[in-house]
mmCIF file of C-alpha atoms in Angstrom:
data_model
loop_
_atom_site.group_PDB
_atom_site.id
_atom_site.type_symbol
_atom_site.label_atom_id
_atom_site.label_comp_id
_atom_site.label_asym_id
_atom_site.label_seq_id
_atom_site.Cartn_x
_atom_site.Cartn_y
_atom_site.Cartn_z
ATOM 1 C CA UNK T 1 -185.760 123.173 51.986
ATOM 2 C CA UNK T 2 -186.936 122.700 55.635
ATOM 3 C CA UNK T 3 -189.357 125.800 56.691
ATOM 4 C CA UNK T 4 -188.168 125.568 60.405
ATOM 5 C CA UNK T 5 -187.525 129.054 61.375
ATOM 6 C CA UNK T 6 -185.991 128.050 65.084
ATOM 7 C CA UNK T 7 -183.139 130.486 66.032
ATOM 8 C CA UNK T 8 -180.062 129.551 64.204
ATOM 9 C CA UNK T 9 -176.584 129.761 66.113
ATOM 10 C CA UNK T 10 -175.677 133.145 65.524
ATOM 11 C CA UNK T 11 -172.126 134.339 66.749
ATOM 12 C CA UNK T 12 -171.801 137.181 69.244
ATOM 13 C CA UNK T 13 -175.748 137.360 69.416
ATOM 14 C CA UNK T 14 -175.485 138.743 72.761
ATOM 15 C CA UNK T 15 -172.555 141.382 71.616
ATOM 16 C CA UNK T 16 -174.361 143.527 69.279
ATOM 17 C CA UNK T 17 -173.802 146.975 69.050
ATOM 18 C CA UNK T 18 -176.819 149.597 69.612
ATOM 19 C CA UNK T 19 -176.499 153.341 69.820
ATOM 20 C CA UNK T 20 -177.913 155.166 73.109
ATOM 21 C CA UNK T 21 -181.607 154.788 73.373
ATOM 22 C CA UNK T 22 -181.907 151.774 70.832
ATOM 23 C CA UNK T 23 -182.498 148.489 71.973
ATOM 24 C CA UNK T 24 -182.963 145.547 70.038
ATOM 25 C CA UNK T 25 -185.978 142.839 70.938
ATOM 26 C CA UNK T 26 -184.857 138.872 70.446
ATOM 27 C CA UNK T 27 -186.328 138.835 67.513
ATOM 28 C CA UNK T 28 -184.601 142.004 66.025
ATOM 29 C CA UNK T 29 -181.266 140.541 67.786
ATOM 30 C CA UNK T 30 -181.944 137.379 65.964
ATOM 31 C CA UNK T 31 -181.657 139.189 62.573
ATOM 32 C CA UNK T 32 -179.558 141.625 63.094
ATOM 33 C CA UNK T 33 -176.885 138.822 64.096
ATOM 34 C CA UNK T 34 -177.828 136.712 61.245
ATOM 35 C CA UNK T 35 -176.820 139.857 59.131
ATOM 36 C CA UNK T 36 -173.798 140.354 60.939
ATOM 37 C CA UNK T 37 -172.769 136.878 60.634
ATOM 38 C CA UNK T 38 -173.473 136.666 56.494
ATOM 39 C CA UNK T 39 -171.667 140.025 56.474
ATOM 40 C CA UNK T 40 -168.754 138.115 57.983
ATOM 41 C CA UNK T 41 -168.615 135.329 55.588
ATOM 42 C CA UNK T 42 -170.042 132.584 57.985
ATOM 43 C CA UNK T 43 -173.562 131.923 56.033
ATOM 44 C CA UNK T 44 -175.762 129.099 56.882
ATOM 45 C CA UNK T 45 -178.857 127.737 55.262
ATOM 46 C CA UNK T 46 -180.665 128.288 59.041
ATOM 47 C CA UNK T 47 -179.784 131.963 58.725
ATOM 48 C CA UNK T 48 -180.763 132.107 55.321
ATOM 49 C CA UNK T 49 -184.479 130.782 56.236
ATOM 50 C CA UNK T 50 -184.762 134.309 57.925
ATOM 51 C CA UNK T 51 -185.142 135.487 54.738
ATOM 52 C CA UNK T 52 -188.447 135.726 52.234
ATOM 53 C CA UNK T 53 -187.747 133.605 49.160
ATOM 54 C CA UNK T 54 -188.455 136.617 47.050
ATOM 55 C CA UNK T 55 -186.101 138.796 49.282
ATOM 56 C CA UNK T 56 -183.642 141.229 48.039
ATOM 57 C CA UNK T 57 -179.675 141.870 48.836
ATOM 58 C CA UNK T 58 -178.475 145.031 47.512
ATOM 59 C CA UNK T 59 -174.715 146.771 47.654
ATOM 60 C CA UNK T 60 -172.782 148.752 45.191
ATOM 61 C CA UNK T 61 -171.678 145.800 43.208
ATOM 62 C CA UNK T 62 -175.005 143.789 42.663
ATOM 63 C CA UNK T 63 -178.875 143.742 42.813
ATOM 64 C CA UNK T 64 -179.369 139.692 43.970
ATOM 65 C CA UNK T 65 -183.254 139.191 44.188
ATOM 66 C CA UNK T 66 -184.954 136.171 45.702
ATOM 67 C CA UNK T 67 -183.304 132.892 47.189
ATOM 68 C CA UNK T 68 -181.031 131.516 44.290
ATOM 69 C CA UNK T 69 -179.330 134.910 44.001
ATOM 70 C CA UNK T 70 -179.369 136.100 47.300
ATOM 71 C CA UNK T 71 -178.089 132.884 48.694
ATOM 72 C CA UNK T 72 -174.968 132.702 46.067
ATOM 73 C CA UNK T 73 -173.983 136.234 47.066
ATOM 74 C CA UNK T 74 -173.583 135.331 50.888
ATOM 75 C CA UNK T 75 -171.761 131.832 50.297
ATOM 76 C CA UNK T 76 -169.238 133.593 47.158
ATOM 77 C CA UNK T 77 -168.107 135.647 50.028
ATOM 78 C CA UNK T 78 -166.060 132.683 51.744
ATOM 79 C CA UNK T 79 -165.022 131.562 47.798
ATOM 80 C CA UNK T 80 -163.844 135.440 47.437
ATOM 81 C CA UNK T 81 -162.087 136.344 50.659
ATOM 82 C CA UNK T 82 -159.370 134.066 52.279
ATOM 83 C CA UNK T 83 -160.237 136.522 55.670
ATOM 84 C CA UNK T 84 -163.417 138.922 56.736
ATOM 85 C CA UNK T 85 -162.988 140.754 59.896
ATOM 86 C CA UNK T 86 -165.298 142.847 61.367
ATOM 87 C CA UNK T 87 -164.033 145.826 62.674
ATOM 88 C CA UNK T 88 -167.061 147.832 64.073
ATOM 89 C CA UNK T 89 -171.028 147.980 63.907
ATOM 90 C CA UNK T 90 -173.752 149.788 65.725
ATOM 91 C CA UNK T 91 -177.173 149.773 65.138
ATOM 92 C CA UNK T 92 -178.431 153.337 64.928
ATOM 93 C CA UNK T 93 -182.048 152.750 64.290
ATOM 94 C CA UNK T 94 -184.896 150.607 65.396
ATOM 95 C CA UNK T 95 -188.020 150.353 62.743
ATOM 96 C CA UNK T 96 -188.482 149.438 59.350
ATOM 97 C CA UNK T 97 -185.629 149.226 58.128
ATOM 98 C CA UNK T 98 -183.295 148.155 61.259
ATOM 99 C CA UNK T 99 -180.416 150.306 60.578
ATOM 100 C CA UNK T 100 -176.455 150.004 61.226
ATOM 101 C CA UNK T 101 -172.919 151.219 60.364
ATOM 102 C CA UNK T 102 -170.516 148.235 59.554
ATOM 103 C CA UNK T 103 -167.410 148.242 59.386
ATOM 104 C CA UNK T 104 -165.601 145.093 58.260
ATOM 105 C CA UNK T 105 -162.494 144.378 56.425
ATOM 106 C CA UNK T 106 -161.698 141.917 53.433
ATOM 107 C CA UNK T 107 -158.814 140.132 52.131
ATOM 108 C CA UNK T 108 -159.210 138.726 48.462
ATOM 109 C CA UNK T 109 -158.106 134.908 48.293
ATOM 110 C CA UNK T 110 -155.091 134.312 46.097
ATOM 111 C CA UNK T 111 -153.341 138.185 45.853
ATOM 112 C CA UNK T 112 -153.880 139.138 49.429
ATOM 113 C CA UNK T 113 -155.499 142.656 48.609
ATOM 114 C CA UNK T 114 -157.224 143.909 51.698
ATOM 115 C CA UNK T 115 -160.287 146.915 51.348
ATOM 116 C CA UNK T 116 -161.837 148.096 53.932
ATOM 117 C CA UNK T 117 -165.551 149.075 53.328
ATOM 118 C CA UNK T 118 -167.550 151.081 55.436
ATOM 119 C CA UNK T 119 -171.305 150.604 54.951
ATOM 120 C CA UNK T 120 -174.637 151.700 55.605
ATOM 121 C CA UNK T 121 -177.222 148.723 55.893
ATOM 122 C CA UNK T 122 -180.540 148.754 56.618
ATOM 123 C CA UNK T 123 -182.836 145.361 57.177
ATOM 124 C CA UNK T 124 -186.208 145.610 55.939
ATOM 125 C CA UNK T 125 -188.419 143.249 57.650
ATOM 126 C CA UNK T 126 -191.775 141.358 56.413
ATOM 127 C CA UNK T 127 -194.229 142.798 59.431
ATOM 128 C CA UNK T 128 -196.523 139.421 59.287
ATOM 129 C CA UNK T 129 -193.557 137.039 58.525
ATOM 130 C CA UNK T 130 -191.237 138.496 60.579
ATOM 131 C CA UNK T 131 -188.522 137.243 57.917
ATOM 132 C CA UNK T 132 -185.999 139.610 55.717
ATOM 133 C CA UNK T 133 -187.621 141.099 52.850
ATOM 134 C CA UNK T 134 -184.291 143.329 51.473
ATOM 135 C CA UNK T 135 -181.083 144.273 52.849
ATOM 136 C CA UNK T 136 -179.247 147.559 51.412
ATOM 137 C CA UNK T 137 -175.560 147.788 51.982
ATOM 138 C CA UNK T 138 -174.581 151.068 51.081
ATOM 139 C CA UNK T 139 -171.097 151.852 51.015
ATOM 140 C CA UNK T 140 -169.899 155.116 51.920
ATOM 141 C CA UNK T 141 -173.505 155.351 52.921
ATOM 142 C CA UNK T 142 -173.935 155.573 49.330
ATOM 143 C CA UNK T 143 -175.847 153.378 46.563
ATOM 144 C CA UNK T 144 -175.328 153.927 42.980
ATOM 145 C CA UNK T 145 -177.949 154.698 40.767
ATOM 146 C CA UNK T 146 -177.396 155.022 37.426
ATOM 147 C CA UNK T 147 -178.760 152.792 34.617
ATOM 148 C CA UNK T 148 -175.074 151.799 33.139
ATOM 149 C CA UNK T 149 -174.074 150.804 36.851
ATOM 150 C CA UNK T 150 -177.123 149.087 37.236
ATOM 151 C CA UNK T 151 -176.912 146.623 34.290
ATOM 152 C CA UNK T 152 -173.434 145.604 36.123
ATOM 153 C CA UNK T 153 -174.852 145.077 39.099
ATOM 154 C CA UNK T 154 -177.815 143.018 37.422
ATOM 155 C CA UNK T 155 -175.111 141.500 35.832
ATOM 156 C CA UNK T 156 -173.687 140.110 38.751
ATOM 157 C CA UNK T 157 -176.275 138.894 40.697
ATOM 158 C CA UNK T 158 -177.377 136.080 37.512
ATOM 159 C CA UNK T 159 -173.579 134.882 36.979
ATOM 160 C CA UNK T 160 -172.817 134.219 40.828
ATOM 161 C CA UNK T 161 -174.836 131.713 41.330
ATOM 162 C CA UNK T 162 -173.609 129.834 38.611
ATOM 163 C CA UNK T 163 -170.192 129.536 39.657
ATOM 164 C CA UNK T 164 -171.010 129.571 43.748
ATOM 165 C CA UNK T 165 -172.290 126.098 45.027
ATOM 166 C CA UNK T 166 -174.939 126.442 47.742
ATOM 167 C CA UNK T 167 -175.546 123.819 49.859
ATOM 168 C CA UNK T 168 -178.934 121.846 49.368
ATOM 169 C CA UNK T 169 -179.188 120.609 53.035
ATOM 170 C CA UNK T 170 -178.160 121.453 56.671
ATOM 171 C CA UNK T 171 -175.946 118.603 56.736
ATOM 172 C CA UNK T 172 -174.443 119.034 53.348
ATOM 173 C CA UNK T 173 -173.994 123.066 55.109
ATOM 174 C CA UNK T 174 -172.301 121.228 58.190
ATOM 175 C CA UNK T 175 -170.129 119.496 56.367
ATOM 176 C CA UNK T 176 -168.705 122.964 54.941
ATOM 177 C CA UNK T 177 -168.607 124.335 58.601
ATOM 178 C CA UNK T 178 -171.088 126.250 58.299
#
């Protein structure tokens, strides 16, 4: 995998969200828009070098640490939902973690079920990289934590990736759209 950590085409970059008296620097913008983007079902493997190799994605439904899980979870999103919209963010804090509320809604491929899922999600950020070390997605601004949940969620994050293709270069992630 190429280590070229050049800004990737992020949608909307210039259309984020902050709350009064937060303000985003290009790098922060840069992430935060990557997030946005995954969140939206439009991963890419340029987006996806923002992140450590050993970094974490969290929600409700798994616990996907380092690169081979992480990356599944983002790309099983377009295999999952035939739409994603987003229907609202704003980042509410500036630090470690980068904070926002997202709200986006999902249709599931094949029986047209929609949810909408209101979340919590904060970016933690490698200081000396400067690349995503964890990203919590808390919906309901919640996170469960109990050890029978957990064991789901562990669950999860081993089995996606060996039913969600990832692609192995950036032309093979054109070629997708991506």
């Amino acid at each position: 995998m190429s280590s070229d950590t050049s800004r990737p085409h992020i949608e909307n970059i210039d259309k984020i969200q902050t709350a009064p008296g937060v303000s985003l620097d290009e790098h922060q913008k840069t992430l935060v828009g990557s997030v946005l983007d995954l969140f939206a079902g439009r991963p890419s493997l340029a987006k996806l070098r923002l992140w450590s190799d050993e970094g974490t994605f969290e929600d409700p439904i798994t616990i996907a640490n380092g690169r081979k899980q992480y990356e599944a979870q983002w790309y099983g999103l377009q295999a999952a939902f035939s739409s994603i919209e987003r229907l609202s963010h704003q980042v509410t804090h500036v630090g470690n973690p980068i904070s926002l509320d997202l709200s986006t809604k999902y249709k599931v491929k094949g029986v047209g079920i929609e949810q909408t899922i209101d979340s919590k999600v904060n970016i933690f950020v490698d200081e000396k990289t400067g690349k995503i070390v964890k990203v919590e997605d808390k919906w309901g601004g919640k996170m469960p934590n109990n050890a029978f949940v957990n064991i789901f969620r562990e669950i999860n994050s081993v089995t996606v990736p060996l039913f969600i293709g990832v692609p192995k270069t950036d032309e093979e992630d054109r070629k997708r759209g991506n």
